[in-house]
Short mmCIF file of C-alpha atoms in Angstrom, two decimals:
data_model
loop_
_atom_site.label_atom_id
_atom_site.label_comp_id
_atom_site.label_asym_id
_atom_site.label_seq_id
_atom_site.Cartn_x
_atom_site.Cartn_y
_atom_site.Cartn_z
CA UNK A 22 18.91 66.34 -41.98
CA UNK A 23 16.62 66.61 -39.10
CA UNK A 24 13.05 66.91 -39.95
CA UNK A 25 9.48 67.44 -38.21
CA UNK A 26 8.97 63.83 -40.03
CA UNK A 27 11.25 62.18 -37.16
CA UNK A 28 8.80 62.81 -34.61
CA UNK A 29 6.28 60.73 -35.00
CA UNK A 30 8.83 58.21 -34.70
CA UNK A 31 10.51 59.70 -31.83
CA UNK A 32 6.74 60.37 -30.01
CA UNK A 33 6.51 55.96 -29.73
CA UNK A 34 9.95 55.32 -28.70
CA UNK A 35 9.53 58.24 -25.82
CA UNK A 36 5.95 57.37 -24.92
CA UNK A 37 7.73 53.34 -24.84
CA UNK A 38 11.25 54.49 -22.82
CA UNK A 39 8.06 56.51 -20.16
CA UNK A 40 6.32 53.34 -19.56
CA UNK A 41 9.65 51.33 -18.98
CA UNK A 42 10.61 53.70 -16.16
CA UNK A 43 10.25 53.16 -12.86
CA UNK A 44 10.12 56.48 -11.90
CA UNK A 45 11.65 57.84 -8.48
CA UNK A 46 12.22 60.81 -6.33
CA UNK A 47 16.48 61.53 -6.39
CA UNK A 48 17.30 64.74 -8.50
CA UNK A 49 20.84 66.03 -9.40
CA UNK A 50 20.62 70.05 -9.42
CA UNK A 51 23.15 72.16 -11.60
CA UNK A 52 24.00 75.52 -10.44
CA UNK A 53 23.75 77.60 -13.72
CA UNK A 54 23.98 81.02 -12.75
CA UNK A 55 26.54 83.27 -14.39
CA UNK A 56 29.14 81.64 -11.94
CA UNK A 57 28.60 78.70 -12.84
CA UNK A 58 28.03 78.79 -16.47
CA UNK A 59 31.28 80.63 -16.84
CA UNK A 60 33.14 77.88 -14.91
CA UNK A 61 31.84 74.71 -17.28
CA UNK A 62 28.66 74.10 -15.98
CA UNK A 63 26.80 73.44 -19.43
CA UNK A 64 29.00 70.76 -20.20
CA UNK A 65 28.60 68.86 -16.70
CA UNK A 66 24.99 69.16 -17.00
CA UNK A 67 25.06 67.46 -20.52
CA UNK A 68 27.42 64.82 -19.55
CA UNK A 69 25.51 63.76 -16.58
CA UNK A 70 22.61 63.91 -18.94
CA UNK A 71 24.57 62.02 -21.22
CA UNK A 72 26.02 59.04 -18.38
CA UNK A 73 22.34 58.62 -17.30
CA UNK A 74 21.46 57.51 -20.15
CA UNK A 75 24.11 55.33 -21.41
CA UNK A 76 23.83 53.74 -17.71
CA UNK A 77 20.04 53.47 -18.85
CA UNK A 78 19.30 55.14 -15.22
CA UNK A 79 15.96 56.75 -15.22
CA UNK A 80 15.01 57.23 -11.40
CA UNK A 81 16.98 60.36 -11.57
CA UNK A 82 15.65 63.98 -12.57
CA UNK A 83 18.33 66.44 -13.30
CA UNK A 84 17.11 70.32 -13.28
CA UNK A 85 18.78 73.28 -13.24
CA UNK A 86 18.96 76.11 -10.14
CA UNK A 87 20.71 79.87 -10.02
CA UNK A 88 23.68 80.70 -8.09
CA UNK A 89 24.09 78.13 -4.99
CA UNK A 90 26.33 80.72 -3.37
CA UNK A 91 30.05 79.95 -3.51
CA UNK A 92 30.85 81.45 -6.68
CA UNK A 93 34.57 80.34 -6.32
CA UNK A 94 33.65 76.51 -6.13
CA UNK A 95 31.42 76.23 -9.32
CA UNK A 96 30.78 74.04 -11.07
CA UNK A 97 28.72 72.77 -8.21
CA UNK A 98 26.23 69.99 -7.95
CA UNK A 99 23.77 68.64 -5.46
CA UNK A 100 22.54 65.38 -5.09
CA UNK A 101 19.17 65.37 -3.17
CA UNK A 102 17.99 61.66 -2.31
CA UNK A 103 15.32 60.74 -1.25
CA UNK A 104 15.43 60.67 2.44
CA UNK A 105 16.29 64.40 2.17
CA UNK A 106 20.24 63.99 2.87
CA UNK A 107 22.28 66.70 0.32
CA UNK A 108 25.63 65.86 -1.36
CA UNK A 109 27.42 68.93 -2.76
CA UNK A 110 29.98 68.33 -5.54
CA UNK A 111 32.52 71.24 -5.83
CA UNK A 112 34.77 71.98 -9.21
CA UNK A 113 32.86 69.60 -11.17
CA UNK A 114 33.76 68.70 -14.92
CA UNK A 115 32.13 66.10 -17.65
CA UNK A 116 34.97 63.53 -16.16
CA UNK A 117 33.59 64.17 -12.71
CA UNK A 118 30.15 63.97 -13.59
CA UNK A 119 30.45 60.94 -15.25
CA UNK A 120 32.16 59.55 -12.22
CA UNK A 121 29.45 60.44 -9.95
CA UNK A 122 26.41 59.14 -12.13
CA UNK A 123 28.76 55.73 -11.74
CA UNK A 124 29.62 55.67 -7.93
CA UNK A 125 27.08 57.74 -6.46
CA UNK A 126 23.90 57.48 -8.38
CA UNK A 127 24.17 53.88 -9.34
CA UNK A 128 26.35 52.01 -6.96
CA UNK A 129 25.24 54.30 -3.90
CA UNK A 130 28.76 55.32 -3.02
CA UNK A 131 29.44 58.80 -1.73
CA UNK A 132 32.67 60.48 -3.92
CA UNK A 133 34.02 62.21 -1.16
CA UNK A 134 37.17 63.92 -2.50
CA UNK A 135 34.63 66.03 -4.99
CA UNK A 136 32.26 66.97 -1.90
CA UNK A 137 32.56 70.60 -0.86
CA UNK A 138 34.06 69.46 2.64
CA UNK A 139 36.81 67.62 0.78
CA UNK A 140 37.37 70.89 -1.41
CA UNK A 141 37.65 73.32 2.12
CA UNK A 142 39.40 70.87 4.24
CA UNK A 143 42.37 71.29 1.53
CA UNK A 144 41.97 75.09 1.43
CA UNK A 145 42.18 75.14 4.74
CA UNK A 146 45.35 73.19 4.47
CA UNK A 147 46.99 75.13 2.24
CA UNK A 148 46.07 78.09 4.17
CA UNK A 149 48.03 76.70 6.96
CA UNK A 150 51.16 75.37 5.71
CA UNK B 4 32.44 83.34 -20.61
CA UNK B 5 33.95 81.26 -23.54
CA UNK B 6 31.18 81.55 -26.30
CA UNK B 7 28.20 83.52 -27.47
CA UNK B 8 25.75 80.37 -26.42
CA UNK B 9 26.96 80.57 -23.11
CA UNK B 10 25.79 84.44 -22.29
CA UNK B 11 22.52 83.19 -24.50
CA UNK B 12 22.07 80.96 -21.75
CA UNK B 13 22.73 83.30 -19.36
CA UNK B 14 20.39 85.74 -20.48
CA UNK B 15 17.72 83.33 -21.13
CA UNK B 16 17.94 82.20 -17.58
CA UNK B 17 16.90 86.41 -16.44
CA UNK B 18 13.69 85.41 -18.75
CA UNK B 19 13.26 82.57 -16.68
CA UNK B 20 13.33 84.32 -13.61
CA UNK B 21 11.30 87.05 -14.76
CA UNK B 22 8.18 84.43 -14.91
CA UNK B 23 8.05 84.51 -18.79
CA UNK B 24 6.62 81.33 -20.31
CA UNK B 25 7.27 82.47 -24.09
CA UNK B 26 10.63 83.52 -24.99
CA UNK B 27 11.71 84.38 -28.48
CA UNK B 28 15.42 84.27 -29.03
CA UNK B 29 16.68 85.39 -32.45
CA UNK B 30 20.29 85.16 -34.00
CA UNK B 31 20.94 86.88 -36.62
CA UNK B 32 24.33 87.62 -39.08
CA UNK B 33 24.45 90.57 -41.73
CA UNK B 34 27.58 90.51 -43.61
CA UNK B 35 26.83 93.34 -45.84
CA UNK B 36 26.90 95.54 -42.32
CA UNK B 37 29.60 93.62 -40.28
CA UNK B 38 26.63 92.85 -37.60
CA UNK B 39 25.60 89.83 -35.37
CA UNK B 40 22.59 90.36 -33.45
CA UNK B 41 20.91 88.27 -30.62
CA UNK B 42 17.68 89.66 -29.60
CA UNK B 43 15.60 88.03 -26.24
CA UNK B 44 12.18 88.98 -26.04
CA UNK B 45 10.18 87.38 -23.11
CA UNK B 46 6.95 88.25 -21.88
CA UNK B 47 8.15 87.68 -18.30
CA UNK B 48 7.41 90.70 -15.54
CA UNK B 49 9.58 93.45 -16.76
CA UNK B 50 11.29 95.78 -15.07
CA UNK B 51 10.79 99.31 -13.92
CA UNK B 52 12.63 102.29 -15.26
CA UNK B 53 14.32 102.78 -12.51
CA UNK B 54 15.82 99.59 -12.78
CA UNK B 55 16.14 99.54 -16.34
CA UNK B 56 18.70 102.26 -15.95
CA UNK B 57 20.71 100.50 -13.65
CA UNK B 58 20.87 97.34 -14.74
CA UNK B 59 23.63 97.05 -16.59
CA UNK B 60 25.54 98.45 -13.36
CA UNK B 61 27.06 94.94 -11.87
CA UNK B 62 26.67 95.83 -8.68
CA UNK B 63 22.75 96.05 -9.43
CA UNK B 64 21.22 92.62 -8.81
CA UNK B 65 16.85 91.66 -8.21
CA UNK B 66 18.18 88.85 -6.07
CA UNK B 67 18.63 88.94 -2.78
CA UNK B 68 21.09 86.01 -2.18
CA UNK B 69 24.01 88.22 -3.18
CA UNK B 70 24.65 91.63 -4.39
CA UNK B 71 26.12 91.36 -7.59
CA UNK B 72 24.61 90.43 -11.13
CA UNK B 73 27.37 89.86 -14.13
CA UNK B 74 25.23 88.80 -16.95
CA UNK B 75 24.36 91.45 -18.78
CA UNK B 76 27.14 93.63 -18.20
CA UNK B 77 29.36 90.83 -19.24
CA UNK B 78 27.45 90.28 -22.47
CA UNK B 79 27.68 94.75 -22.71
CA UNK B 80 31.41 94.49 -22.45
CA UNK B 81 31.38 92.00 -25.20
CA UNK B 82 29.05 94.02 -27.63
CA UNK B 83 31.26 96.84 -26.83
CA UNK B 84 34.90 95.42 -27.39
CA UNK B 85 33.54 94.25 -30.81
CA UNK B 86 32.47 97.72 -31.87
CA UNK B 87 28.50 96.82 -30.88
CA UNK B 88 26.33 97.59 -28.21
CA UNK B 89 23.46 96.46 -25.78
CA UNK B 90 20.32 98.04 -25.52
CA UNK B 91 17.41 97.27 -23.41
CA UNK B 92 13.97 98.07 -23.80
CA UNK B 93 11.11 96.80 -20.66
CA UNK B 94 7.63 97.57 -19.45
CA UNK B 95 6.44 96.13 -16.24
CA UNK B 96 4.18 93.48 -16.60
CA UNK B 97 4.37 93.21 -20.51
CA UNK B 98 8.16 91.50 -20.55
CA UNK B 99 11.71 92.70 -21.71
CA UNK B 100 14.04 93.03 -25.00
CA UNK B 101 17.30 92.57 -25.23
CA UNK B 102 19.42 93.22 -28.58
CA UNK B 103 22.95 92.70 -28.75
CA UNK B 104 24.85 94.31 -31.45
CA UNK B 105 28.33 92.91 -32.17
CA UNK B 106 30.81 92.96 -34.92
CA UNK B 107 30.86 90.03 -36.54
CA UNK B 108 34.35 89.95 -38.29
CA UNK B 109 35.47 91.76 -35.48
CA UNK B 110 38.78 89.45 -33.85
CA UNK B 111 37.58 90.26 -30.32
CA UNK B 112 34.02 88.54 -31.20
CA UNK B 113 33.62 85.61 -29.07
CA UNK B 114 32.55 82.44 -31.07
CA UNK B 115 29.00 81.79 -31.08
CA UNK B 116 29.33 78.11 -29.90
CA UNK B 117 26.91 75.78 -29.55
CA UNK B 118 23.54 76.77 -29.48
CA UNK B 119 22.06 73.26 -29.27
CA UNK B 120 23.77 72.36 -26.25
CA UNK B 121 22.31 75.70 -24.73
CA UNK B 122 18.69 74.46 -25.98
CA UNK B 123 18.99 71.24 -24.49
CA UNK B 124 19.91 72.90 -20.75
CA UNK B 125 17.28 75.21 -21.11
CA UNK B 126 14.61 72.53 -21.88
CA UNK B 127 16.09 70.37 -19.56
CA UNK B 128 15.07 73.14 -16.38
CA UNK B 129 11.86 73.49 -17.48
CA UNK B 130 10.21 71.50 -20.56
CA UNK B 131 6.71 73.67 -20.19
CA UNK B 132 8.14 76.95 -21.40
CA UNK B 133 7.34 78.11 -24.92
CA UNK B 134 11.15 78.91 -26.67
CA UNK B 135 11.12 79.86 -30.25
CA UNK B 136 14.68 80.38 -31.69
CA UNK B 137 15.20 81.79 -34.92
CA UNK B 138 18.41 81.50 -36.96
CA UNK B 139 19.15 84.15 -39.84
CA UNK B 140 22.04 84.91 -42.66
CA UNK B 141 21.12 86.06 -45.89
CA UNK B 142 18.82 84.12 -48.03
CA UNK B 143 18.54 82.00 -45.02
CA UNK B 144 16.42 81.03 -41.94
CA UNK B 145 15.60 78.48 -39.43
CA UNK B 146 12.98 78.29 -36.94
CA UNK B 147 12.18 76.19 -34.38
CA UNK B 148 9.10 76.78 -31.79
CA UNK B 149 8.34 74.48 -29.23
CA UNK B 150 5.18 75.45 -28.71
CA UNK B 151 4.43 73.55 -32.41
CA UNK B 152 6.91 70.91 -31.02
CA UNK B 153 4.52 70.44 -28.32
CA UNK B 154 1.34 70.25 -30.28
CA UNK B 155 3.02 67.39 -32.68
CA UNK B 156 4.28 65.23 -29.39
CA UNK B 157 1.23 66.04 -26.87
CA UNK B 158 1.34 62.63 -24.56
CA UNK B 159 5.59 63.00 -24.40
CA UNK B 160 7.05 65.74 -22.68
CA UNK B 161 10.28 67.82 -24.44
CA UNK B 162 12.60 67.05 -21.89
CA UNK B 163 12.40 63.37 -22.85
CA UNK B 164 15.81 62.21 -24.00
CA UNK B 165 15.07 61.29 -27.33
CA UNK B 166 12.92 64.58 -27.85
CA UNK B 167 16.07 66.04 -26.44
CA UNK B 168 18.72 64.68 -28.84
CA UNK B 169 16.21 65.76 -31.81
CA UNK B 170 16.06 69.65 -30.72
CA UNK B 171 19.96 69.98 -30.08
CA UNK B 172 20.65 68.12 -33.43
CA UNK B 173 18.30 70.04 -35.66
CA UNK B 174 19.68 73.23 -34.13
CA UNK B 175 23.28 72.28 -34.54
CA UNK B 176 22.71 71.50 -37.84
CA UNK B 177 21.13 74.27 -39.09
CA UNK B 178 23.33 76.00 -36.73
CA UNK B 179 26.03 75.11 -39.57
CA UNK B 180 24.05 75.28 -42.35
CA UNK B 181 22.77 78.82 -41.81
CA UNK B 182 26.46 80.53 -40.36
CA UNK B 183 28.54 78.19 -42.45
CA UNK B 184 28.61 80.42 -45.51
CA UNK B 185 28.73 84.01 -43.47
CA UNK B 186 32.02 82.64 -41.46
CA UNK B 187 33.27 81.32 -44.82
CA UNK B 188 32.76 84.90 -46.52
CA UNK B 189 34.25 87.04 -43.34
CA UNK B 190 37.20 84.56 -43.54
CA UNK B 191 37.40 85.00 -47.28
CA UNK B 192 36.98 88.88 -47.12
CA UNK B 193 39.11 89.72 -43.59
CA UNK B 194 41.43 86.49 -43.61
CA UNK B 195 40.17 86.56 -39.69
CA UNK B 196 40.79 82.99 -37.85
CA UNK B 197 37.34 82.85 -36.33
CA UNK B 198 35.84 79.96 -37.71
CA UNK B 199 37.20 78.17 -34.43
CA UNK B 200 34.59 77.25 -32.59
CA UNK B 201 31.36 78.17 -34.75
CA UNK B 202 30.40 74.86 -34.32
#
């Protein structure tokens, strides 16, 4: 059982795991408004959570935001780097999130079939045909 | 929304909004009266009568982004369908209650889910706010304020991932420890097929 004990403990190995980091400005916002808790959001939040730190990447902060404003894409999630460019991800899920700490966030490579112009390019699609 | 957590979350988040810095969140199960309560209590801006009235209207939102807020009337239609109820009591500048009332062998009862994964989001947005979440059943209670969790760990802050893995696993723990027995009685007594879920 968990105990108050443990935290001594876990007060080193944090204050150890701080000074290893190298810090850095990128950040991975979760919409978690009603929207997008309802749609899954909780769980893509922990798995990218999760992925970071299994990938032992730690020049990423991951926060939290409300409603981002298209209700009907959620989950959604933005990568801001640090040159100021914005990725939106569109119907995200843990699988997805995982696959974006590994493409995007570590090997620099855009996922462009979860982006939000991926998502309305096929609506628009399958509006038309 | 799937799970009791999940609207806790939801909730919590109005707290957040609302500029509140301590927010007690309490959930409690009497068997003996066929209740689960969650009660948040923030000290966050309040809001006016006026709006206290509405505000279980969806169509009644503080934001200006968009005109509709869900939360709380989603978490009203849940009391509601369970033979509960939501009541609200506010004062400007002093902070808001919320107590949810729900039937707790009720069938229609969502499950309450897991409440550590809803802690870790929540300290995850912001690590500087005080939470305290309380945990009751009969002859049982858990508590868990992170205001003390600050004062033991004052050079590491709570959204450190080890700090992080501590909080959700004590809470799902006693999470089990503390609902474990009610679920076990309401199955015993009703022959209900809630337990899924209960984490």
């Amino acid at each position: 059982m968990k105990s108050l004990a443990e935290l001594e403990a876990i007060r080193q190995k944090a204050k150890a795991d701080m000074a290893a980091r190298t810090g850095g400005g990128r950040k991975v916002v979760v919409g978690m408004a009603t929207c997008g808790i309802a749609a899954g959001a909780r769980p893509v939040m922990n798995a990218l959570i999760e992925e970071l730190r299994v990938r032992n990447v730690n020049d990423v902060n991951v926060t939290m935001t409300g409603c981002i404003g298209v209700c009907r894409l959620e989950p959604i999630i933005e990568v801001l780097e640090e040159n100021g460019d914005r990725i939106t991800y569109v119907k995200m899920d843990a699988n997805k999130a995982r696959r974006v700490v590994a493409e995007h966030l570590i090997n620099g490579r855009i996922c462009q079939d979860l982006t939000i112009g991926a998502a309305e390019a096929a609506a628009k699609e399958t509006a038309q045909a | 929304m799937r799970d009791l957590s999940l609207h806790l979350l939801d909730i919590i988040q109005n707290s957040v909004k609302a500029g509140a810095r301590r927010i007690d969140v309490q959930v409690s199960a009497d068997p003996s009266a066929d209740r689960l309560q969650l009660q948040v209590s923030d000290n966050g801006c309040g809001m006016s009568p006026e709006l206290l009235a509405r505000v279980t209207d969806p169509f009644v939102t503080t934001r200006k982004t968009r005109s509709v807020g869900l939360g709380i009337p989603l978490l009203k239609e849940q009391c509601e369908l369970t033979g509960g109820c939501l009541n609200l009591v506010s004062e400007v500048g002093k902070g808001t209650t919320l107590t949810a009332e729900l039937g707790l062998s009720c069938i229609d009862r969502l499950p309450l889910g897991d409440l550590g994964e809803t802690w870790q989001a929540l300290v995850i947005a912001d690590p500087t706010i005080d939470y305290r979440l309380i945990l009751q059943a009969p002859g049982r209670q858990f508590e868990l304020d992170l205001a003390e969790l600050r004062l033991r760990l004052p050079d590491v802050p709570l959204n450190e991932p080890a700090v992080l893995d501590w909080i959700r696993e004590s809470i799902e723990e006693q999470q089990d420890i503390i609902f474990g027995g009610v679920l076990h009685e309401i199955i015993s007594r009703t022959g209900s097929h809630q337990a899924e879920g209960q984490g």
